[in-house]
PDB file of C-alpha atoms in Angstrom:
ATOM      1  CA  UNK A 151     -20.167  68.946 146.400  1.00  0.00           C
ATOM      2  CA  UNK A 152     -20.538  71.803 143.659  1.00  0.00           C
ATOM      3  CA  UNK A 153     -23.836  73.655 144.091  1.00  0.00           C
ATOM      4  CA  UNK A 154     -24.655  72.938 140.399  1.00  0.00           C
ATOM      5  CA  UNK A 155     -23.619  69.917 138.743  1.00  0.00           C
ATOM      6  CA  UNK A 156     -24.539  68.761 135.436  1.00  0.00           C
ATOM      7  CA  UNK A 157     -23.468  65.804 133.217  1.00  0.00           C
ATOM      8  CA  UNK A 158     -20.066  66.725 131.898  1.00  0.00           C
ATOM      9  CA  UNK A 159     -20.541  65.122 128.504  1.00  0.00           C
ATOM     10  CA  UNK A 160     -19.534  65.783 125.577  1.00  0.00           C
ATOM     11  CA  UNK A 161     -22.316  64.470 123.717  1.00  0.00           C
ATOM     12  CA  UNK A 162     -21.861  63.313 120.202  1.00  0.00           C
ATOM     13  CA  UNK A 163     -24.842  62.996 118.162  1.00  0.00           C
ATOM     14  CA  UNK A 164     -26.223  62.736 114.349  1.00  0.00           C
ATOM     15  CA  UNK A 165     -28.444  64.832 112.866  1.00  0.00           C
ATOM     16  CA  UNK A 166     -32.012  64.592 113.821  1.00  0.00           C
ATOM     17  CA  UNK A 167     -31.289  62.458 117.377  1.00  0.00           C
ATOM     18  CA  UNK A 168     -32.927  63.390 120.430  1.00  0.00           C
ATOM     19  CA  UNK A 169     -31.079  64.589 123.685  1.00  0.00           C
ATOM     20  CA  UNK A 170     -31.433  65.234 127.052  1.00  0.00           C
ATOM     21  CA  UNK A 171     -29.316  67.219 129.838  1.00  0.00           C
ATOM     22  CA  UNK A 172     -29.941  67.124 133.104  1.00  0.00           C
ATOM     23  CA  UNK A 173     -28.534  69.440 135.880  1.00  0.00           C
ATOM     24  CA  UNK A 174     -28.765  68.886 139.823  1.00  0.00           C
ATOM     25  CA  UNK A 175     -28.868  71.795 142.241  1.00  0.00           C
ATOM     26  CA  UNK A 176     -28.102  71.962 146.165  1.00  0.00           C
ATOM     27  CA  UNK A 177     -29.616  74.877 147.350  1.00  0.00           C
ATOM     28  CA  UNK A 178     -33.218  74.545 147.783  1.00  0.00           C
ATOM     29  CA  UNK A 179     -33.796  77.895 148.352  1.00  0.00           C
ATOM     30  CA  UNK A 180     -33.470  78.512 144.711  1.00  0.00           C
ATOM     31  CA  UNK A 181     -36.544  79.815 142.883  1.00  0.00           C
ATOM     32  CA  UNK A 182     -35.380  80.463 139.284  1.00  0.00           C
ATOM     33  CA  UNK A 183     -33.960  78.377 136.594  1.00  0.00           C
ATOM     34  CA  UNK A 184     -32.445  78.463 133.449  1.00  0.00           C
ATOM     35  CA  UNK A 185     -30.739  76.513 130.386  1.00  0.00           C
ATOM     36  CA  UNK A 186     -27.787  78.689 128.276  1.00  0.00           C
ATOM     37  CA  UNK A 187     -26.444  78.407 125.330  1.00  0.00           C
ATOM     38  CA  UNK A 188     -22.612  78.846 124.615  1.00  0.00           C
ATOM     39  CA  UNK A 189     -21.346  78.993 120.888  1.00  0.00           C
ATOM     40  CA  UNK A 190     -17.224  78.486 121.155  1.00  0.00           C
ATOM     41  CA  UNK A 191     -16.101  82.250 121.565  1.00  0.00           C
ATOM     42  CA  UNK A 192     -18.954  84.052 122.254  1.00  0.00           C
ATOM     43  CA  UNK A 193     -20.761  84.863 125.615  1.00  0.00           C
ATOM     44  CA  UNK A 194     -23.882  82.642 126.782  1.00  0.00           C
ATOM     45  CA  UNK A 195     -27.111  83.686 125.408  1.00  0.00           C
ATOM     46  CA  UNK A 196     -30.235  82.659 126.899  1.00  0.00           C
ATOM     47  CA  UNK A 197     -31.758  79.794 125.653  1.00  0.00           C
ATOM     48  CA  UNK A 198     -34.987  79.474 127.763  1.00  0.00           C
ATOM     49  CA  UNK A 199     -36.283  79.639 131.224  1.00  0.00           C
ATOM     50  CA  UNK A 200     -37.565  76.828 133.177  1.00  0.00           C
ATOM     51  CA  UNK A 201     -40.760  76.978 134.868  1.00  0.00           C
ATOM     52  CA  UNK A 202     -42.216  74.587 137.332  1.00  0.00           C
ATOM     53  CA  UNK A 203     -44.546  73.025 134.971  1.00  0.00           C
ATOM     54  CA  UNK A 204     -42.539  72.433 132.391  1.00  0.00           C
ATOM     55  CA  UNK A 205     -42.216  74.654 129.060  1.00  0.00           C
ATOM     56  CA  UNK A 206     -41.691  73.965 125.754  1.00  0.00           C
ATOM     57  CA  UNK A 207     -40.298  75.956 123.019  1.00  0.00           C
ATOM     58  CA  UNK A 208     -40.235  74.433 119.074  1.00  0.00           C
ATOM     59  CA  UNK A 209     -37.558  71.550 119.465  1.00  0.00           C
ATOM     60  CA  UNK A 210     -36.504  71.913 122.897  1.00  0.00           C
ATOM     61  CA  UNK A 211     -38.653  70.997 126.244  1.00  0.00           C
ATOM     62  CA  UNK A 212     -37.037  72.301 130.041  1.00  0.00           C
ATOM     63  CA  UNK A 213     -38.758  70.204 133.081  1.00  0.00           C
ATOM     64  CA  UNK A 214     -38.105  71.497 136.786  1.00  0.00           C
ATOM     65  CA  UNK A 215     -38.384  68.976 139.279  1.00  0.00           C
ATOM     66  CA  UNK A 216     -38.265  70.665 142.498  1.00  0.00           C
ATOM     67  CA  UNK A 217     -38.397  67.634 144.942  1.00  0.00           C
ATOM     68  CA  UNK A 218     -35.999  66.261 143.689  1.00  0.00           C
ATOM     69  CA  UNK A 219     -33.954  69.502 142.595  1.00  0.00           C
ATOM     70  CA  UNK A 220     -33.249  68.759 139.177  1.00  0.00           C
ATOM     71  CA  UNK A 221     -33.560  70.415 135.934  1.00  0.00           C
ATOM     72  CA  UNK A 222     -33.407  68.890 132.417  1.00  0.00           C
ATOM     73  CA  UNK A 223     -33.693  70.060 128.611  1.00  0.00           C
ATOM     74  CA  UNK A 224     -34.617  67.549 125.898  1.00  0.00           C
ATOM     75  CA  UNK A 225     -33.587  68.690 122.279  1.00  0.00           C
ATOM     76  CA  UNK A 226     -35.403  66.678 119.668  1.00  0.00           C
ATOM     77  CA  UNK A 227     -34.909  66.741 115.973  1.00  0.00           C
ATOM     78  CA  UNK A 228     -31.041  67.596 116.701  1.00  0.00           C
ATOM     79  CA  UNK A 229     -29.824  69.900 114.022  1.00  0.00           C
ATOM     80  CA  UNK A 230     -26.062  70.959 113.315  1.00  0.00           C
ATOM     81  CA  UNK A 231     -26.758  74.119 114.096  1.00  0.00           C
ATOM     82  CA  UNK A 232     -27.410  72.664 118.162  1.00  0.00           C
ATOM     83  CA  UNK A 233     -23.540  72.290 118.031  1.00  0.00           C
ATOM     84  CA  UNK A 234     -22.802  74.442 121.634  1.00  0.00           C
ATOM     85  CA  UNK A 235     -22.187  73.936 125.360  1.00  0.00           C
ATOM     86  CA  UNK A 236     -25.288  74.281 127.137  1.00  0.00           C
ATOM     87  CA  UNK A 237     -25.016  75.892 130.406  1.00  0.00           C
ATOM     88  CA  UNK A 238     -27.707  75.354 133.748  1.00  0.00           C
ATOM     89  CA  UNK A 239     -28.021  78.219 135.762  1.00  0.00           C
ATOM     90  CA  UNK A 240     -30.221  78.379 139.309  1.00  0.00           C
ATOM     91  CA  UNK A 241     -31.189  81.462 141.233  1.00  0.00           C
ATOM     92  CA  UNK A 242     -31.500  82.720 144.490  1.00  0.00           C
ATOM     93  CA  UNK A 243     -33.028  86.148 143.986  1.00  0.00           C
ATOM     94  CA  UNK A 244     -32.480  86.688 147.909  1.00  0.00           C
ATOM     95  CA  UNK A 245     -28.990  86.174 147.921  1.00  0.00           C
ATOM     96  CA  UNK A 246     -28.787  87.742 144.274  1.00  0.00           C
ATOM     97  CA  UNK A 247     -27.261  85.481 142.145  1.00  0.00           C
ATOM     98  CA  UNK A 248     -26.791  82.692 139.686  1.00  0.00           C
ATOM     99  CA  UNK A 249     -24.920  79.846 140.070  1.00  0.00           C
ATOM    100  CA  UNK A 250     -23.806  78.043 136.595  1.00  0.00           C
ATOM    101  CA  UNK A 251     -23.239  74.391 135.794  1.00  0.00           C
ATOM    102  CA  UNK A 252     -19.836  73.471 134.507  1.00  0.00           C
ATOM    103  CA  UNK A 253     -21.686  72.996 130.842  1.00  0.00           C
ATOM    104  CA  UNK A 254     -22.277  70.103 128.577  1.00  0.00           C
ATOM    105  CA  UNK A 255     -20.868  70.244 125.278  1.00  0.00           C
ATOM    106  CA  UNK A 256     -23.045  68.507 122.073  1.00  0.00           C
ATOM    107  CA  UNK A 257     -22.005  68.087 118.816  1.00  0.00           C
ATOM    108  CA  UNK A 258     -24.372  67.307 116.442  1.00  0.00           C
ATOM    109  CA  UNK A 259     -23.392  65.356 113.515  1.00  0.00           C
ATOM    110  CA  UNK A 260     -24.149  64.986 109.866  1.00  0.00           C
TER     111      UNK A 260
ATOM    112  CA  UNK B 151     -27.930  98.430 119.351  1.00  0.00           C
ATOM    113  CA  UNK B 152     -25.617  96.088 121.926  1.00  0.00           C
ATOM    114  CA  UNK B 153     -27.238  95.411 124.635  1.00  0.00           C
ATOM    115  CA  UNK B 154     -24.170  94.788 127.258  1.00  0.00           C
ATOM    116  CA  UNK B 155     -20.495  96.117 125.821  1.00  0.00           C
ATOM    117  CA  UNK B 156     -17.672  95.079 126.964  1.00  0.00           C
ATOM    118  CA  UNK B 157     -14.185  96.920 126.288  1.00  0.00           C
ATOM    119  CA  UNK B 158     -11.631  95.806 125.657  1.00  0.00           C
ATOM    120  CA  UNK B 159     -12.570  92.678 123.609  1.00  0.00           C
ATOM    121  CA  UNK B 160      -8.690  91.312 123.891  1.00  0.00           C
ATOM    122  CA  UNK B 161      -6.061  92.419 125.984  1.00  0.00           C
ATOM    123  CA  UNK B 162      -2.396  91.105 125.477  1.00  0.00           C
ATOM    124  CA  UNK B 163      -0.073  92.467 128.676  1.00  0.00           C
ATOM    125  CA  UNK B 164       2.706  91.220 130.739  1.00  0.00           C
ATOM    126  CA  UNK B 165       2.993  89.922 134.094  1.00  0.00           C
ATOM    127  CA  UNK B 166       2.776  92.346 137.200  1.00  0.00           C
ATOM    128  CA  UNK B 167       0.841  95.446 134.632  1.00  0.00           C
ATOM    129  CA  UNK B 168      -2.474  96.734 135.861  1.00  0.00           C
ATOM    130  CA  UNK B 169      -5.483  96.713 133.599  1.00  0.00           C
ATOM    131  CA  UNK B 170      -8.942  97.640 133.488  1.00  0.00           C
ATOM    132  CA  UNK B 171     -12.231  96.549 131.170  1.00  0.00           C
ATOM    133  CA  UNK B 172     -15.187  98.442 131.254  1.00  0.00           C
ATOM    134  CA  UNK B 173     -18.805  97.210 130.932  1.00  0.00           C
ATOM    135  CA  UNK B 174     -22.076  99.103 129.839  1.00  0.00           C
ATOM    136  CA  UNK B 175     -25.761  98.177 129.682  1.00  0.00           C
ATOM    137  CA  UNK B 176     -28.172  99.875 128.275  1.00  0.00           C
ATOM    138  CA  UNK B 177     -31.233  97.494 129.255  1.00  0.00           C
ATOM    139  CA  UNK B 178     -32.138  99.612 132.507  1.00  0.00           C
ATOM    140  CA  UNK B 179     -31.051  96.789 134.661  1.00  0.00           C
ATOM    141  CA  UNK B 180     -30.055  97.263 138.188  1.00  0.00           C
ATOM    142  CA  UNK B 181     -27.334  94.845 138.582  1.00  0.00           C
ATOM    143  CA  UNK B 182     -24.275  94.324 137.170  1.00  0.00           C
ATOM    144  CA  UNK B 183     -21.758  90.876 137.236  1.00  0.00           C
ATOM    145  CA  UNK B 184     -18.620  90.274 136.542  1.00  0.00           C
ATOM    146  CA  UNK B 185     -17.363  86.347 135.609  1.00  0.00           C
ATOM    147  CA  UNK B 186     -14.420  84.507 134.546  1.00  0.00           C
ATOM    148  CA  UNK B 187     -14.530  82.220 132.639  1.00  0.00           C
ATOM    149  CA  UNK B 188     -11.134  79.958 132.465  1.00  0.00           C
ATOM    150  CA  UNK B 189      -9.759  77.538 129.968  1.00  0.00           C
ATOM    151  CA  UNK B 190     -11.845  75.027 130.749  1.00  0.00           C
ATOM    152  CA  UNK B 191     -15.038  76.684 129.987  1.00  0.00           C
ATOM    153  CA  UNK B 192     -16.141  77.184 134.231  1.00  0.00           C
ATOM    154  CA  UNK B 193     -17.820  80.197 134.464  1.00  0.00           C
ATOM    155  CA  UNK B 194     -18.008  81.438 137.830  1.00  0.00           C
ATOM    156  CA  UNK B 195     -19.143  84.795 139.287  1.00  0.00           C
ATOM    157  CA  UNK B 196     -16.751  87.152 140.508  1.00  0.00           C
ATOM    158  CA  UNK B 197     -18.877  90.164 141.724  1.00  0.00           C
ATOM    159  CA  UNK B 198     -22.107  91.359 141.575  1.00  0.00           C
ATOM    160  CA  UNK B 199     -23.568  94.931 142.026  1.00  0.00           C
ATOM    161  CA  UNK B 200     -27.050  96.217 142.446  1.00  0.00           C
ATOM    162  CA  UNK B 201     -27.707  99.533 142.037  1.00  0.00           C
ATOM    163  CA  UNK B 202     -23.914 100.568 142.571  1.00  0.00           C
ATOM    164  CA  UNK B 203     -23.665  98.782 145.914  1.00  0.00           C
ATOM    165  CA  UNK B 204     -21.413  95.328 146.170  1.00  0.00           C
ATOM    166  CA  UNK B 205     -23.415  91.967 146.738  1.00  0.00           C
ATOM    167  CA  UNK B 206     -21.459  89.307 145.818  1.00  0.00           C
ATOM    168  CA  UNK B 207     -18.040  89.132 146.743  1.00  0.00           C
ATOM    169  CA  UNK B 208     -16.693  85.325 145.688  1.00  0.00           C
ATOM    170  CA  UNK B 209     -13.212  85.405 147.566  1.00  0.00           C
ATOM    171  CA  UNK B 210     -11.429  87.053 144.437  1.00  0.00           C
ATOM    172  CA  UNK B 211      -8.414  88.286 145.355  1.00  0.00           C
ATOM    173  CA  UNK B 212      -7.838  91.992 146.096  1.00  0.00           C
ATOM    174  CA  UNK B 213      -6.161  92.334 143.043  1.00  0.00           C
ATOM    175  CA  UNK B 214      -9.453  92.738 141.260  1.00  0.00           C
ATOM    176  CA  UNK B 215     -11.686  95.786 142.417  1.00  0.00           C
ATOM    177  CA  UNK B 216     -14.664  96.597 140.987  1.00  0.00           C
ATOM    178  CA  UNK B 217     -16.401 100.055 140.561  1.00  0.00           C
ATOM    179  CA  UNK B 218     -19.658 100.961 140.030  1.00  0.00           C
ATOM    180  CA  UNK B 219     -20.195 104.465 139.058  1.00  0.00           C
ATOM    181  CA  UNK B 220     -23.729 104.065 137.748  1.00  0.00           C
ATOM    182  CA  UNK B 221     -26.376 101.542 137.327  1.00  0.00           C
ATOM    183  CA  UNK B 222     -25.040 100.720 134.025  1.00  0.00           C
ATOM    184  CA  UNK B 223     -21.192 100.435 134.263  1.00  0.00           C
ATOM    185  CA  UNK B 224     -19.230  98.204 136.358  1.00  0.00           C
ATOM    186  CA  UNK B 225     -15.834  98.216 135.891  1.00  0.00           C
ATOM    187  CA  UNK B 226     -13.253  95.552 136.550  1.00  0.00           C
ATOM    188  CA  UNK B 227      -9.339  97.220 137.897  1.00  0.00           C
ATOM    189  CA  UNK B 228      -6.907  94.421 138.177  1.00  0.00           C
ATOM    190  CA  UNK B 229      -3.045  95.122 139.895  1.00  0.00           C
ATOM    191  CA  UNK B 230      -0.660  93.029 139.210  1.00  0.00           C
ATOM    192  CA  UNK B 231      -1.372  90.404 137.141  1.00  0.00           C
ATOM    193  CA  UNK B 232      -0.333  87.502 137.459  1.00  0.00           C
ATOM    194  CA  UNK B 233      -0.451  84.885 134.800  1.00  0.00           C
ATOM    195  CA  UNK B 234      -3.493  83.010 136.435  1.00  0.00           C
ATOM    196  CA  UNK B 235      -5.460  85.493 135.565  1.00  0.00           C
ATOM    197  CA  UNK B 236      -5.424  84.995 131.720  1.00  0.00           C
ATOM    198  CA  UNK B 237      -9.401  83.756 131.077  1.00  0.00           C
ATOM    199  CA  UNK B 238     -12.325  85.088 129.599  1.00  0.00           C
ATOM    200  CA  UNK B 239     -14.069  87.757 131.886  1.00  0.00           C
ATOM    201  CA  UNK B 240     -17.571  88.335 131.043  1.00  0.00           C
ATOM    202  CA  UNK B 241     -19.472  90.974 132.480  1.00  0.00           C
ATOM    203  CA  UNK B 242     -23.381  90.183 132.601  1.00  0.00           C
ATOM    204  CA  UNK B 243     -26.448  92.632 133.993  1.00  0.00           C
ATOM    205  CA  UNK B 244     -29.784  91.466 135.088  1.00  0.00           C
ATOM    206  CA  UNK B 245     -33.254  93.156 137.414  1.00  0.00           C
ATOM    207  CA  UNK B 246     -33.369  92.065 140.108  1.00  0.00           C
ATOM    208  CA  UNK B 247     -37.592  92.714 140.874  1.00  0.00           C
ATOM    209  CA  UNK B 248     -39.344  89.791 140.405  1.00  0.00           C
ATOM    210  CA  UNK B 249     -38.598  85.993 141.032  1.00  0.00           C
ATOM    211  CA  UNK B 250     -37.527  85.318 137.437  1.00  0.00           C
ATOM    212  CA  UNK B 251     -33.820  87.074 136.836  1.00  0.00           C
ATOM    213  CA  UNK B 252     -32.402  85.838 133.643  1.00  0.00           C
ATOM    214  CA  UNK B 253     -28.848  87.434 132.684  1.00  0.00           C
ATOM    215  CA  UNK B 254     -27.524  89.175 129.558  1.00  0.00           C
ATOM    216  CA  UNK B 255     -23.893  88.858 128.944  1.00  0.00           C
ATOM    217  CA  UNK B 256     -21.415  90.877 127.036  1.00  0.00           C
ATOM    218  CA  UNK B 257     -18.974  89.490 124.228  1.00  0.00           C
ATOM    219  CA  UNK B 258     -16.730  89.112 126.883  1.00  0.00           C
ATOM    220  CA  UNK B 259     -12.601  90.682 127.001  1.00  0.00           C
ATOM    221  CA  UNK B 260     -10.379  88.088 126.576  1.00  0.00           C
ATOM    222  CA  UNK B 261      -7.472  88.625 128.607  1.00  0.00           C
ATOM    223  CA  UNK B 262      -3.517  86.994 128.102  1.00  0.00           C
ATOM    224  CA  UNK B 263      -0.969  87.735 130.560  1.00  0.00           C
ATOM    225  CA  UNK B 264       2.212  86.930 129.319  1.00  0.00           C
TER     226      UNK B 264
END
């Protein structure tokens, strides 16, 4: 079993749907979360953190769910411009490092 | 002002060559990653550093070896290349105080062995 594993996709969408991702972690020793972006060609930008209460920033909303050790990001509104992969990472600060999902790609259409 | 550079940003060579790509931050972070990131899009960690010293070692071969000589480069050396190794190889730095450790990534070097 892959220590990150998130919902291979792609997703296929029109303009102005709403979306959700989720990812599912193993190691629940992990204290820090994350959701990436990934333009084709570029390197993976950060697209927001994910705290354990949830957080919410414009169009997009990341929930943590700890018990369960799952995180998920909810786009609504979808514009073209969400066109990316969108990468899950999850931390263990003690043993220093992030482990990525595989990425789900969305394409948003007119 | 980039944050993390990566050089160089392609690199065309044949089989059995040795290469290098250097990385540079200048966010004051004290460690340093290098990923690859293969042709279908799975990015997975290589090495990490933190404050020059190795981590993270994820069973790459010895063909890759990393050096660190400051907090803010980490350099990749590859022997031999082999044609498995043609991916994407980001490098990435991050601080490592604190609980929440987000990374930055370079453009990444885009590497072809032919």
């Amino acid at each position: 079993r892959k220590e990150v594993e998130q919902d291979p996709g792609p997703f296929n969408v029109p303009e102005g749907a709403t979306v959700a991702f989720n990812c599912t972690y193993s190691n629940s020793a992990s204290q820090s979360f994350f959701w990436y972006r990934q333009d084709c060609r570029k390197e993976p930008k950060l697209l927001m953190s994910v705290y354990s209460s949830g957080n919410e920033d414009g169009r997009f909303t990341a929930q943590l769910n700890r018990a369960s050790q799952y995180i998920s990001l909810l786009i609504r509104d979808s514009k073209l411009s969400d066109s990316a992969t969108y990468l899950c990472a999850v931390n263990d600060t003690n043993a220093g490092k992030s482990t990525f999902g595989d990425g789900t790609t969305l394409t948003v259409k007119p | 002002d980039t944050a993390v550079s990566q050089t160089p940003k392609y690199l065309v060579t044949q089989m059995g060559n040795d290469k290098s790509i250097k990385c540079e931050q200048n966010l004051g972070h004290d460690t340093m990653y290098w990923y690859k990131q293969d042709s279908k899009k799975f990015l997975k960690i290589m090495f990490s550093y933190n404050n020059k010293e190795l981590i993270i070692n994820e069973t790459v071969p010895n063909r890759f070896s990393p050096k660190s000589p400051d907090k803010a480069h980490l350099n990749l050396h590859i022997n031999s290349l082999e044609l498995g190794d043609s991916a994407v190889y980001f490098c990435a730095s991050s601080f490592s105080g604190g609980i929440v450790n987000e990374q930055f990534f370079g453009p990444g070097t885009r590497l072809t062995v032919l």
